[in-house]
Coordinates of C-alpha atoms and ligand atoms in Angstrom, one line a residue:
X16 CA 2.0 -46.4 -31.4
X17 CA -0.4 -47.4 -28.4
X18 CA -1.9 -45.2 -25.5
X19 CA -0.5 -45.3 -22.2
X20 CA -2.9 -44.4 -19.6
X21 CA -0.3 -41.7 -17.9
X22 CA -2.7 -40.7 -14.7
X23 CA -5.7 -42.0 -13.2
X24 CA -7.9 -40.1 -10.8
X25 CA -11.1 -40.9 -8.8
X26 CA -13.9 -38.8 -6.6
X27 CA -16.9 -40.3 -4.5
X28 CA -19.4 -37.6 -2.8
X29 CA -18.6 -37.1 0.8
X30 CA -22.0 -38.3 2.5
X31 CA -22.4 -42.0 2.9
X32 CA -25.6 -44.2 3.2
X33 CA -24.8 -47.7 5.1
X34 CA -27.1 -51.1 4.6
X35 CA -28.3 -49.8 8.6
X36 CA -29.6 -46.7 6.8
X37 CA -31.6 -48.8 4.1
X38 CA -33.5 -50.7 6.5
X39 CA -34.9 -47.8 7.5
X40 CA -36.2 -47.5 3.8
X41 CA -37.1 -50.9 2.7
X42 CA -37.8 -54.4 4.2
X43 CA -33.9 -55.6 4.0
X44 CA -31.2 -56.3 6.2
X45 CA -27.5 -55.9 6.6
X46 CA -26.8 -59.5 6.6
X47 CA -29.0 -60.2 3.1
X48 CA -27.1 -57.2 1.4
X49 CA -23.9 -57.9 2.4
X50 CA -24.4 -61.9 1.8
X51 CA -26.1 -61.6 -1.7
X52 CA -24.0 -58.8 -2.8
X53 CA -20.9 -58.3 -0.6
X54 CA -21.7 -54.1 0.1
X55 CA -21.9 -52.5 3.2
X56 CA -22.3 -48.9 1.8
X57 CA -22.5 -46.3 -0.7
X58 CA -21.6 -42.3 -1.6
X59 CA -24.5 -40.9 -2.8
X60 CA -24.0 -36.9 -4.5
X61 CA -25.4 -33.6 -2.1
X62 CA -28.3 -32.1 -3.3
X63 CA -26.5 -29.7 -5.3
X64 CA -23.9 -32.1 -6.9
X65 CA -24.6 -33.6 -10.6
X66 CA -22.4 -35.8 -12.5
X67 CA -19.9 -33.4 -13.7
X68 CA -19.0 -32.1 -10.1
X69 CA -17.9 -35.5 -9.3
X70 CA -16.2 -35.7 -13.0
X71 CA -14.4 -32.3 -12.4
X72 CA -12.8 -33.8 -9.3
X73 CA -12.3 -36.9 -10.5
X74 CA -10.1 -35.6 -13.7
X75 CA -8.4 -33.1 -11.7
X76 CA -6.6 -35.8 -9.8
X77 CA -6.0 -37.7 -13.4
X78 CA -4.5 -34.6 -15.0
X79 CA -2.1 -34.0 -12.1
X80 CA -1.2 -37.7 -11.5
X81 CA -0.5 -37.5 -15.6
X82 CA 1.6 -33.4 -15.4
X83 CA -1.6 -32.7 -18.0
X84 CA -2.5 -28.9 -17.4
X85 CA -6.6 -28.9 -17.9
X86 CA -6.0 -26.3 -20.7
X87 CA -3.9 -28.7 -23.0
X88 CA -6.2 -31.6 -22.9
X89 CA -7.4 -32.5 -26.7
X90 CA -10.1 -35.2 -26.4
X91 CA -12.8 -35.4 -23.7
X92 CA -14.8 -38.6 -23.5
X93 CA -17.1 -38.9 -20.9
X94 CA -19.1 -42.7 -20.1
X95 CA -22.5 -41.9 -18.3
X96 CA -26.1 -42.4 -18.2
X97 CA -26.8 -39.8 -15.4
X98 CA -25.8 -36.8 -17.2
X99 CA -26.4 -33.6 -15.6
X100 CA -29.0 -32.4 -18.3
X101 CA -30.5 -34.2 -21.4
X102 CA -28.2 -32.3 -23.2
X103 CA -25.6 -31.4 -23.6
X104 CA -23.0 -33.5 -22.9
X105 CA -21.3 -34.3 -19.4
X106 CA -18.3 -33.8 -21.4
X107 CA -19.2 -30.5 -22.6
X108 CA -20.6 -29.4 -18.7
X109 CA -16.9 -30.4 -17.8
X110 CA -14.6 -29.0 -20.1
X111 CA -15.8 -25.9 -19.3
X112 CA -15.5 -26.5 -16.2
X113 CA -11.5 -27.2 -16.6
X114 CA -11.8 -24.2 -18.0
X115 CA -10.7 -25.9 -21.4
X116 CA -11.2 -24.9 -25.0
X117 CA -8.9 -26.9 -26.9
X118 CA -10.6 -29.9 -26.4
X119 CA -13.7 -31.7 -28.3
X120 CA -15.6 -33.2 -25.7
X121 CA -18.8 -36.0 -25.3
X122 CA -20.6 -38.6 -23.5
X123 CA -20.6 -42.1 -24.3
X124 CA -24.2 -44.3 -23.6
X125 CA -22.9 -48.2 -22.1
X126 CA -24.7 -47.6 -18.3
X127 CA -22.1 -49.6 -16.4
X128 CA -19.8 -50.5 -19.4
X129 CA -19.3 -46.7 -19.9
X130 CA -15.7 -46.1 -19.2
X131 CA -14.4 -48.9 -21.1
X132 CA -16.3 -48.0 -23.9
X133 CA -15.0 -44.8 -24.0
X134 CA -11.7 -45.8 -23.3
X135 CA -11.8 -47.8 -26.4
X136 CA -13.1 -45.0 -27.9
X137 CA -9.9 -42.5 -26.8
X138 CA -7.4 -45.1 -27.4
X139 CA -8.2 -45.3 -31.2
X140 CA -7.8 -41.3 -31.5
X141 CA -4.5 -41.4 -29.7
X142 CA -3.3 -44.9 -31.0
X143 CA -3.7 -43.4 -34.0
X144 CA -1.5 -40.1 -33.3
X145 CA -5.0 -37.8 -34.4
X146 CA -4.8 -36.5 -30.6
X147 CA -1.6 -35.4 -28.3
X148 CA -3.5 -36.8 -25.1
X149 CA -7.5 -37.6 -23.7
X150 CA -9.3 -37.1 -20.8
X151 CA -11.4 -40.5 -20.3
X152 CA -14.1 -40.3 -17.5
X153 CA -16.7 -42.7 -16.3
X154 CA -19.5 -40.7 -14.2
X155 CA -22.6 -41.2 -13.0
X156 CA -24.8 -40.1 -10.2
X157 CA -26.8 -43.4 -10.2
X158 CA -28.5 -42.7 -7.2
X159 CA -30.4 -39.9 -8.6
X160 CA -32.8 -42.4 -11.1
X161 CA -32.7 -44.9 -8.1
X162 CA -36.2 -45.9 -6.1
X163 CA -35.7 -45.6 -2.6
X164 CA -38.7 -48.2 -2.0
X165 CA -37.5 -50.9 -4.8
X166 CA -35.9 -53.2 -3.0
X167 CA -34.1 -54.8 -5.9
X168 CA -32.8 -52.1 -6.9
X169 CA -32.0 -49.4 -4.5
X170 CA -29.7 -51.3 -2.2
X171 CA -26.8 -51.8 -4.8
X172 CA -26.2 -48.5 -6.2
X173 CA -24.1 -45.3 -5.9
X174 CA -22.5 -42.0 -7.0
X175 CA -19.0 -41.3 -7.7
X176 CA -16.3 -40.7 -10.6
X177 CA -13.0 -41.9 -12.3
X178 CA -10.6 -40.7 -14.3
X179 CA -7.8 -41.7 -16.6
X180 CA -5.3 -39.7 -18.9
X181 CA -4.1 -41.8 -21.9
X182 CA -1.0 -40.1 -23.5
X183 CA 0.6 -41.8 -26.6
X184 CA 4.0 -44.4 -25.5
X185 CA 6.2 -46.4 -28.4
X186 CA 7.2 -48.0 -25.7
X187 CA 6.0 -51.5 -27.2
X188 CA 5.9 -53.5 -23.6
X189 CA 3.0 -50.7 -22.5
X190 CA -0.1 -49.4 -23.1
X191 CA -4.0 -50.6 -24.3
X192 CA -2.9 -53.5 -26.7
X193 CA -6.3 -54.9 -26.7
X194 CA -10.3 -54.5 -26.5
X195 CA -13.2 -55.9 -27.4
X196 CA -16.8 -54.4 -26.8
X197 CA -20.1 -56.5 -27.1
X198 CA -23.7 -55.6 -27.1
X199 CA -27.0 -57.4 -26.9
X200 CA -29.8 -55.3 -27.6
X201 CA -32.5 -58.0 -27.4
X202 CA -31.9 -57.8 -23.8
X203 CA -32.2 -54.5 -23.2
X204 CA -35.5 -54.6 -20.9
X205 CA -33.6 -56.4 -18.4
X206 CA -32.1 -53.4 -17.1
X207 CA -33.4 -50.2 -17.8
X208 CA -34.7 -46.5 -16.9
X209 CA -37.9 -46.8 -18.9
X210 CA -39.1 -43.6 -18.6
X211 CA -38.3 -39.8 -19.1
X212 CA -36.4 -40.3 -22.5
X213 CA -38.2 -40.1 -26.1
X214 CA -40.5 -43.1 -25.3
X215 CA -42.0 -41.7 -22.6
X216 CA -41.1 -38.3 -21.7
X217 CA -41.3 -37.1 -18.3
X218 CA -44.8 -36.7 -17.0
X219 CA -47.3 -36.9 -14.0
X220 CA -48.1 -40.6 -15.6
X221 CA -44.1 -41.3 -15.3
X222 CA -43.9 -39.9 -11.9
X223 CA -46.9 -41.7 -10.7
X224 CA -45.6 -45.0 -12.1
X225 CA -42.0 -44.4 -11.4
X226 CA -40.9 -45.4 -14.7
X227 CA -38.2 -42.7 -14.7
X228 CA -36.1 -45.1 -12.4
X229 CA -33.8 -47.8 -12.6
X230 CA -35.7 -51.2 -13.4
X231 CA -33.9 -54.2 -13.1
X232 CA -34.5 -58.7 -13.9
X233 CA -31.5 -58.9 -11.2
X234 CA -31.3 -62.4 -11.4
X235 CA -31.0 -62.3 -15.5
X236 CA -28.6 -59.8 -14.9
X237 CA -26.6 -61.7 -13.2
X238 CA -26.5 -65.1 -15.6
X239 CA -25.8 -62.8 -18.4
X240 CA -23.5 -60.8 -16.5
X241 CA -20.9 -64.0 -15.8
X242 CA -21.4 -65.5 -19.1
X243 CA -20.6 -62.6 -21.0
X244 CA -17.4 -61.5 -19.1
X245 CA -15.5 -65.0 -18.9
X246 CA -16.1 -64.7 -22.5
X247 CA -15.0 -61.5 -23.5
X248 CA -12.0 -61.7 -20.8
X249 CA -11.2 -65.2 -22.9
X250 CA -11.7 -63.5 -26.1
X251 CA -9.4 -60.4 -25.3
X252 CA -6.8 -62.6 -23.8
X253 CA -6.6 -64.6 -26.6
X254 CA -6.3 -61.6 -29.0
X255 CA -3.0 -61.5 -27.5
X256 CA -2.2 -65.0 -27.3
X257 CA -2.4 -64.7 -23.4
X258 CA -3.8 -66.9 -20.7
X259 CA -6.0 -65.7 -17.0
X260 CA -2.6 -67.3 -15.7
X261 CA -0.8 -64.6 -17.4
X262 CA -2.7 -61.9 -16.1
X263 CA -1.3 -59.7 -13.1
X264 CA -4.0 -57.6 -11.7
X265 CA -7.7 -57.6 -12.4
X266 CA -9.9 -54.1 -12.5
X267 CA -13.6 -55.2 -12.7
X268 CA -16.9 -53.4 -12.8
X269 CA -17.5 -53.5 -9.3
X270 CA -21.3 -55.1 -9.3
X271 CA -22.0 -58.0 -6.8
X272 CA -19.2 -59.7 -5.0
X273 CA -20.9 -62.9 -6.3
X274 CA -20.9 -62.2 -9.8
X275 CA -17.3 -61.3 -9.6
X276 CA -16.5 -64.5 -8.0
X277 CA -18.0 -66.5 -10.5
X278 CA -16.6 -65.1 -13.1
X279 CA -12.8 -65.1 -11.7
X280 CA -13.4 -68.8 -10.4
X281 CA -15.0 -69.7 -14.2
X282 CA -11.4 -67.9 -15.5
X283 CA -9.3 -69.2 -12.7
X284 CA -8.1 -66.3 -11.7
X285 CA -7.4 -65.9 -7.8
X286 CA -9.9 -63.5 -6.0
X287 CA -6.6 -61.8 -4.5
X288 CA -5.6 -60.4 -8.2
X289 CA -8.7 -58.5 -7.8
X290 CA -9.2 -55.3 -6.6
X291 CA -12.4 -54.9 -4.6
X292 CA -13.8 -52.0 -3.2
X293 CA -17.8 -52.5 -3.9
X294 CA -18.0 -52.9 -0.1
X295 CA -17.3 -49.2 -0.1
X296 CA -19.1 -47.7 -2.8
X297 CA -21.7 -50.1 -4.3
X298 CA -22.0 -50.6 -8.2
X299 CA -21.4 -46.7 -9.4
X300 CA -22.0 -47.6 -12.7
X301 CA -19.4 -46.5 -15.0
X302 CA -17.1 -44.9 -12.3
X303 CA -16.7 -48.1 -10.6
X304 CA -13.8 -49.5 -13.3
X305 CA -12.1 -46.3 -13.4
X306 CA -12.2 -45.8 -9.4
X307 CA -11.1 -49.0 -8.8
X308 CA -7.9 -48.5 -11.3
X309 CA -7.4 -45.5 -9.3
X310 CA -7.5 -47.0 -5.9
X311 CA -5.5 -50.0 -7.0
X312 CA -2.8 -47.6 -8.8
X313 CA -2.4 -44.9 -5.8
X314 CA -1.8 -48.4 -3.5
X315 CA 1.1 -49.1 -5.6
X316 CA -0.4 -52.4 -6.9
X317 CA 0.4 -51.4 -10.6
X318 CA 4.0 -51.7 -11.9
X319 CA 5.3 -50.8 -15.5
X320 CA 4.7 -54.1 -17.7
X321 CA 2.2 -56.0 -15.4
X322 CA -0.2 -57.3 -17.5
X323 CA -3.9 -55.5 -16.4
X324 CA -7.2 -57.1 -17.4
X325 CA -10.2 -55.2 -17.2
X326 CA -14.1 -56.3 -17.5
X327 CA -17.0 -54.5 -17.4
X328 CA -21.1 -55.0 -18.4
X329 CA -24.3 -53.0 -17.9
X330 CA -27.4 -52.2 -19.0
X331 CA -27.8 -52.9 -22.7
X332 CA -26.7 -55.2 -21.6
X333 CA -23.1 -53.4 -23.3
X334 CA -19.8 -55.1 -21.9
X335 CA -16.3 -55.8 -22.8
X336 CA -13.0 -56.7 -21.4
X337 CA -9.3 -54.9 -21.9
X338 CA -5.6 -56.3 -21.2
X339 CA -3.6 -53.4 -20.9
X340 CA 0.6 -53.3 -20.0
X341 CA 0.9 -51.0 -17.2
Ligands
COA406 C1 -30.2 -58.2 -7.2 C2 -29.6 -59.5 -6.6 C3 -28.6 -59.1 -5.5 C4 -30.7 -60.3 -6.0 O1 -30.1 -61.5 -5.4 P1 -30.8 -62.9 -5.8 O2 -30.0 -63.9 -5.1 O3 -30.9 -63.0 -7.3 O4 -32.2 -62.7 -5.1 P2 -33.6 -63.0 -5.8 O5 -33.9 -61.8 -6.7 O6 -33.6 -64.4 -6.3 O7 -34.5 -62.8 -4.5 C5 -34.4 -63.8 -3.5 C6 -35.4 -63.3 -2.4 O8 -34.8 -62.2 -1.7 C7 -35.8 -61.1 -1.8 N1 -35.1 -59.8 -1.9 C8 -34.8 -59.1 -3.0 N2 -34.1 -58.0 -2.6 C9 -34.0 -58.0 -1.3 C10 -33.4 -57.2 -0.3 N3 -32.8 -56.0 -0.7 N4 -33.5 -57.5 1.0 C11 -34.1 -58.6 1.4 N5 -34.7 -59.5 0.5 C12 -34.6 -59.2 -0.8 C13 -36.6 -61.4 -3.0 O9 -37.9 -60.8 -2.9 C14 -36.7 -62.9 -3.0 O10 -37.7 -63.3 -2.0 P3 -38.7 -64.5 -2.3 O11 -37.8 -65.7 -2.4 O12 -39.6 -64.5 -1.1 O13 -39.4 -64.2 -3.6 C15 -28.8 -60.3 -7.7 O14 -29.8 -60.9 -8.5 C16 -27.9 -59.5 -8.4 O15 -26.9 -59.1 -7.9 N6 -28.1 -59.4 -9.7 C17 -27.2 -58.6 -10.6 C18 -27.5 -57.1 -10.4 C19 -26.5 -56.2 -10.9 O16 -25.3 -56.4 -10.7 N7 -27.0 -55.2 -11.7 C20 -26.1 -54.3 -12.3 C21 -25.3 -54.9 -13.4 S1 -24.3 -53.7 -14.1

């Protein structure tokens, strides 16, 4: 038995913040944005949104798309690193927000890599027949541990959320038939929120520094970022004794036009397999895979069978890659 993901879902906050808007903030221009990382702009959550209002929307779409009722859902995984409070869980905040009971529910720690951690995650329960269906969700409200004044930083990031439904299928032409996940923890301080966890709890000293937002090596980043996903992309193909010219459609972690590039031009894949929509939303961390799905699924692009290979990386760094029959 595999998991079929049955619906997919996605949400970005209504009010929008174009590269016009950030020059106003920080010494920058359209043209450098758009050149070095192919966005133009970003949703970034109302004052009163957190990451579980964007997830609630998100999975309502995925549980109609999939005939789910909220009620019935088993398994609730949630990947985010801007949960609405320390604790508990996103996953928690939205179940009971579905107004659901029946399911167990949590968050899943792999910044951008998020969702297709805890897809992996969800497939094994329902691969494995131990749940009747889960509610996979990839969340995050980035904007919120951004710096307005970096730069670096605050130009490629925003808010929104994606949703998928994976139901089980014995259909064996369909469904997750492979994954592979990665860390490197020695390169964790290449991209991290430094502040306002157990190192360094919140205080006037991390306020003052600004240690409680996102700090980034961009240009490591981006080495490691190709690297790593032409070689788990090679890895997970090969799993399944598959080539890139096999593959149909690409969903990738929607981070810098460039880095995509290279890493599709490295696989030899042709940029017009790839669904792109980072010139709408920015990097949303890990609602970008699932959004994208979404988008690239309510366009039709997906047909039963295609072969689907997802990719995604962040801070950790944590990546991986996916082929999935749709
Ligand atoms: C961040 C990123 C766009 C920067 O592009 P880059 O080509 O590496 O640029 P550099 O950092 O080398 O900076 C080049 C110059 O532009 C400047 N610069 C940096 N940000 C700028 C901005 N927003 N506007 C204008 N100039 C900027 C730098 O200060 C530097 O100036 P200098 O040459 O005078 O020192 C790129 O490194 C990147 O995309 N990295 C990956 C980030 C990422 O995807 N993170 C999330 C992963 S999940």
């Amino acid at each position: 038995m595999r998991s079929l993901i049955a619906g997919t879902g996605s949400y970005a906050p209504e009010k929008v913040v174009t590269n016009a808007d950030l020059e106003k903030l920080v010494d920058t221009s359209d043209q450098w944005i758009v050149e070095r990382t192919g966005i133009r702009e970003r949703h970034v959550v109302a004052d009163d949104q957190a990451t579980s209002d964007l997830a609630l929307e998100a999975s309502r779409r995925a549980l109609d798309a999939a005939g789910v009722d909220p009620k019935d859902v088993e398994m609730i995984v949630v990947g985010t690193v801007t949960p609405d409070y320390p604790f508990p869980s996103v996953g928690a905040v939205l179940q009971g927000k579905l107004g659901n009971k029946k399911a167990f529910a949590f968050d899943v720690s792999a910044a951008c890599a998020g969702s297709l951690y805890a897809l992996s995650v969800a497939d094994r329960f329902v691969a494995s027949g131990a749940v009747k269906n889960a509610l996979v969700v990839g969340a995050d409200a980035l904007t919120r541990i951004t710096d307005w004044t970096d730069r670096n930083t605050c130009i490629l990031f925003g808010d929104g959320a994606g949703a998928m439904v994976l139901k089980p299928t014995d259909d064996a032409r369909r469904g997750i038939v492979s994954t592979r996940l990665h860390t490197d923890g020695s390169l964790v301080p290449i991209l991290l929120q430094p502040g306002g966890g157990s190192r360094d709890p919140i205080s006037e000293k991390v306020v003052r520094e600004k240690s409680h937002y996102v700090k980034m090596n961009g240009r490591e980043v981006f080495k490691v970022a190709v690297r790593s996903l032409e070689e788990s992309c090679r890895e997970v193909l090969a799993d399944e004794k598959l080539t890139p010219g096999d593959v149909t459609w690409v969903i990738a972690h929607q981070a810098n036009k460039r880095i995509l590039d290279a890493t599709l031009s490295r696989l030899e894949i042709p940029e017009s397999k790839c669904w792109m929509n980072l010139e709408k939303y920015g990097n949303t961390s890990a609602a970008s895979v699932p959004m994208t799905l979404d988008e690239a699924n309510r366009a039709g692009w997906l047909k039963p069978g295609d072969t689907v290979l997802m990719m995604a990386i962040g801070g950790g760094m944590a990546w991986g890659a996916s082929v999935v029959r749709w």
